[in-house]
């Protein structure tokens, strides 16, 4: 009789380990009964026939098959456990590395953002301010900034009106504390021999716009 050992259910030509154990136990019990009968004289030595010898051989074969199966399954389970442990370790290591890389990238992004915010906070705000002053007899206005700039970026004379005459001008000198302006005013009467503007007289209001920090 050929037996093939498998896990679980039985089928044609298939014997589970539990069935194999049951067969082995039955054969052992049968042999024990026969030996006992031989010892008490219930049967003679000649009764220990070929069938009994075949059963002994079958028991030995079953015992060896059971031992080999247990050994094979132990080796298989051990290898599977080791493989799973290695896979779990590799997965855990990969996840830890990914988490570390993500945390590092986020920390760098936050640090860069914080640096940009600080740079914006530290950057001086631009100031746009207007100042006005009257000209002297030569049409020059000396303007002192009531709030000095740390840095003067730009300054220009704004066109204004004095009655029906346009007041303009140009910057002569400038600094973070003030400037001087040559004021010009449009002529009331145009002459063919003169331009449309002339130097402003005294007490003409001049306005400048200054941009700085």
Short mmCIF file of C-alpha atoms in Angstrom, two decimals:
data_model
loop_
_atom_site.label_atom_id
_atom_site.label_comp_id
_atom_site.label_asym_id
_atom_site.label_seq_id
_atom_site.Cartn_x
_atom_site.Cartn_y
_atom_site.Cartn_z
CA UNK A 1 0.00 0.00 0.00
CA UNK A 2 1.48 3.31 -1.06
CA UNK A 3 0.86 6.36 1.13
CA UNK A 4 1.42 10.01 0.23
CA UNK A 5 1.54 12.46 3.16
CA UNK A 6 -0.08 15.87 2.79
CA UNK A 7 -1.34 18.70 4.96
CA UNK A 8 -5.01 18.50 5.93
CA UNK A 9 -7.72 16.50 4.14
CA UNK A 10 -7.48 13.00 2.73
CA UNK A 11 -8.27 11.94 -0.81
CA UNK A 12 -7.59 9.01 -3.15
CA UNK A 13 -4.06 7.88 -2.38
CA UNK A 14 -3.58 10.74 0.14
CA UNK A 15 -3.09 10.27 3.89
CA UNK A 16 -2.89 13.11 6.39
CA UNK A 17 -0.47 13.11 9.29
CA UNK A 18 -3.30 12.46 11.75
CA UNK A 19 -4.38 9.37 9.78
CA UNK A 20 -0.75 8.25 9.55
CA UNK A 21 -0.45 8.49 13.31
CA UNK A 22 -3.66 6.52 13.77
CA UNK A 23 -2.43 3.76 11.42
CA UNK A 24 0.91 3.64 13.20
CA UNK A 25 -0.80 3.37 16.59
CA UNK A 26 -3.12 0.61 15.32
CA UNK A 27 -0.20 -1.39 13.93
CA UNK A 28 1.73 -0.97 17.17
CA UNK A 29 -1.28 -2.12 19.18
CA UNK A 30 -1.75 -5.14 16.88
CA UNK A 31 1.89 -6.10 17.30
CA UNK A 32 1.68 -5.67 21.03
CA UNK A 33 -1.40 -7.91 21.16
CA UNK A 34 0.37 -10.58 19.07
CA UNK A 35 3.50 -10.48 21.22
CA UNK A 36 1.39 -10.79 24.35
CA UNK A 37 -0.47 -13.74 22.87
CA UNK A 38 2.90 -15.30 22.00
CA UNK A 39 4.18 -14.79 25.56
CA UNK A 40 1.16 -16.44 27.18
CA UNK A 41 1.17 -19.29 24.69
CA UNK A 42 -2.03 -18.36 23.00
CA UNK A 43 -0.21 -18.64 19.70
CA UNK A 44 2.97 -20.42 18.73
CA UNK A 45 6.11 -19.05 17.22
CA UNK A 46 4.99 -20.40 13.91
CA UNK A 47 1.93 -18.17 14.08
CA UNK A 48 4.17 -15.17 13.80
CA UNK A 49 3.82 -15.50 10.07
CA UNK A 50 4.68 -13.46 7.07
CA UNK A 51 1.73 -11.17 7.68
CA UNK A 52 3.12 -10.13 11.04
CA UNK A 53 6.54 -9.56 9.58
CA UNK A 54 4.93 -7.46 6.85
CA UNK A 55 3.13 -5.45 9.51
CA UNK A 56 6.40 -4.87 11.32
CA UNK A 57 7.96 -3.65 8.09
CA UNK A 58 4.93 -1.44 7.47
CA UNK A 59 5.22 0.02 10.97
CA UNK A 60 8.89 0.75 10.44
CA UNK A 61 8.12 2.36 7.09
CA UNK A 62 5.33 4.43 8.63
CA UNK A 63 7.56 5.45 11.51
CA UNK A 64 10.30 6.56 9.13
CA UNK A 65 7.79 8.38 6.93
CA UNK A 66 6.38 10.17 9.98
CA UNK A 67 9.86 11.16 11.16
CA UNK A 68 10.90 12.38 7.71
CA UNK A 69 7.68 14.36 7.31
CA UNK A 70 8.05 16.03 10.68
CA UNK A 71 11.68 16.87 9.89
CA UNK A 72 10.78 18.25 6.47
CA UNK A 73 7.95 20.34 7.87
CA UNK A 74 10.17 21.64 10.67
CA UNK A 75 12.79 22.70 8.11
CA UNK A 76 10.14 24.27 5.88
CA UNK A 77 8.54 26.18 8.74
CA UNK A 78 11.93 27.34 9.98
CA UNK A 79 12.87 28.57 6.51
CA UNK A 80 9.51 30.29 6.09
CA UNK A 81 9.81 31.99 9.48
CA UNK A 82 13.32 33.16 8.64
CA UNK A 83 12.21 34.45 5.24
CA UNK A 84 9.25 36.28 6.76
CA UNK A 85 11.45 37.75 9.48
CA UNK A 86 13.95 38.94 6.87
CA UNK A 87 11.14 40.41 4.75
CA UNK A 88 9.62 42.15 7.78
CA UNK A 89 13.03 43.54 8.74
CA UNK A 90 13.68 44.79 5.22
CA UNK A 91 10.22 46.38 5.04
CA UNK A 92 10.65 48.04 8.44
CA UNK A 93 14.07 49.35 7.42
CA UNK A 94 12.71 50.72 4.13
CA UNK A 95 9.83 52.41 5.93
CA UNK A 96 12.16 53.90 8.53
CA UNK A 97 14.45 55.22 5.79
CA UNK A 98 11.49 56.68 3.90
CA UNK A 99 10.14 58.32 7.06
CA UNK A 100 13.58 59.75 7.85
CA UNK A 101 13.96 61.13 4.32
CA UNK A 102 10.48 62.66 4.43
CA UNK A 103 11.11 64.21 7.84
CA UNK A 104 14.44 65.63 6.64
CA UNK A 105 12.84 67.10 3.50
CA UNK A 106 10.05 68.66 5.52
CA UNK A 107 12.49 70.10 8.03
CA UNK A 108 14.54 71.63 5.21
CA UNK A 109 11.40 73.08 3.59
CA UNK A 110 10.27 74.56 6.90
CA UNK A 111 13.73 75.99 7.51
CA UNK A 112 13.80 77.57 4.04
CA UNK A 113 10.32 79.03 4.55
CA UNK A 114 11.31 80.40 7.96
CA UNK A 115 14.39 82.02 6.41
CA UNK A 116 12.23 83.69 3.72
CA UNK A 117 9.77 84.94 6.32
CA UNK A 118 12.58 86.34 8.45
CA UNK A 119 14.12 88.02 5.41
CA UNK A 120 10.81 89.68 4.62
CA UNK A 121 10.37 90.72 8.24
CA UNK A 122 13.89 92.15 8.38
CA UNK A 123 13.54 94.00 5.08
CA UNK A 124 12.84 97.68 5.76
CA UNK A 125 9.47 98.90 4.59
CA UNK A 126 9.46 101.49 1.81
CA UNK A 127 8.32 104.96 2.73
CA UNK A 128 6.65 107.31 0.25
CA UNK A 129 6.61 110.84 1.61
CA UNK A 130 5.86 114.37 0.32
CA UNK A 131 7.53 117.56 1.50
CA UNK A 132 6.84 121.18 0.55
CA UNK A 133 8.87 124.37 0.97
CA UNK A 134 8.86 127.97 -0.31
CA UNK A 135 11.50 129.24 -2.71
CA UNK A 136 13.93 132.03 -1.98
CA UNK A 137 14.50 135.04 -4.27
CA UNK A 138 16.51 132.85 -6.68
CA UNK A 139 13.72 130.32 -7.03
CA UNK A 140 15.55 127.70 -4.96
CA UNK A 141 13.73 125.74 -2.29
CA UNK A 142 15.72 124.07 0.48
CA UNK A 143 13.67 121.19 1.84
CA UNK A 144 14.47 119.36 5.06
CA UNK A 145 12.84 115.96 5.54
CA UNK A 146 10.94 115.93 8.81
CA UNK A 147 11.54 112.17 9.00
CA UNK A 148 15.01 111.36 7.63
CA UNK A 149 15.44 108.24 5.54
CA UNK A 150 17.90 105.44 6.25
CA UNK A 151 18.31 105.09 2.50
CA UNK A 152 16.97 107.43 -0.18
CA UNK A 153 15.95 105.55 -3.31
CA UNK A 154 14.28 108.22 -5.44
CA UNK A 155 13.10 111.82 -5.30
CA UNK A 156 11.22 113.96 -7.81
CA UNK A 157 9.60 117.37 -8.05
CA UNK A 158 5.83 117.20 -8.40
CA UNK A 159 4.09 119.56 -10.81
CA UNK A 160 1.78 121.94 -8.96
CA UNK A 161 -0.11 125.11 -9.72
CA UNK A 162 0.35 128.61 -8.50
CA UNK A 163 -2.78 130.36 -9.64
CA UNK A 164 -2.86 129.79 -13.39
CA UNK A 165 0.85 129.12 -13.65
CA UNK A 166 2.41 125.65 -13.63
CA UNK A 167 5.18 125.10 -11.09
CA UNK A 168 7.81 122.44 -11.87
CA UNK A 169 11.50 122.10 -11.21
CA UNK A 170 14.55 119.91 -10.91
CA UNK A 171 16.53 118.41 -8.02
CA UNK A 172 19.86 120.16 -7.45
CA UNK A 173 21.12 118.14 -4.47
CA UNK A 174 19.67 115.37 -2.32
CA UNK A 175 20.52 113.32 0.76
CA UNK A 176 18.71 111.21 3.34
CA UNK A 177 17.89 114.37 5.30
CA UNK A 178 16.74 116.75 2.57
CA UNK A 179 17.20 118.26 -0.87
CA UNK A 180 17.43 121.52 -2.82
CA UNK A 181 15.19 122.25 -5.78
CA UNK A 182 15.42 124.79 -8.58
CA UNK A 183 11.80 125.76 -9.12
CA UNK A 184 10.50 126.81 -12.53
CA UNK A 185 7.21 128.47 -13.28
CA UNK A 186 5.34 128.91 -16.53
CA UNK A 187 5.34 132.38 -18.06
CA UNK A 188 2.16 134.38 -17.89
CA UNK A 189 2.87 135.82 -21.35
CA UNK A 190 4.76 133.89 -23.99
CA UNK A 191 7.46 135.73 -25.87
CA UNK A 192 8.95 134.63 -29.15
CA UNK A 193 12.43 135.16 -27.72
CA UNK A 194 11.94 133.14 -24.52
CA UNK A 195 10.86 129.63 -23.47
CA UNK A 196 7.58 128.74 -21.78
CA UNK A 197 9.19 128.53 -18.30
CA UNK A 198 11.29 130.86 -16.20
CA UNK A 199 12.90 130.58 -12.78
CA UNK A 200 10.40 130.96 -10.01
CA UNK A 201 10.55 134.02 -7.79
CA UNK A 202 10.39 134.11 -4.02
CA UNK A 203 7.72 132.37 -1.93
CA UNK A 204 6.62 129.88 -4.56
CA UNK A 205 5.59 126.56 -3.00
CA UNK A 206 7.53 123.56 -4.28
CA UNK A 207 6.56 119.96 -3.49
CA UNK A 208 8.75 116.86 -3.80
CA UNK A 209 8.00 113.17 -3.33
CA UNK A 210 10.73 111.08 -1.75
CA UNK A 211 10.95 107.26 -1.68
CA UNK A 212 13.24 105.45 0.71
CA UNK A 213 13.55 103.28 3.77
#
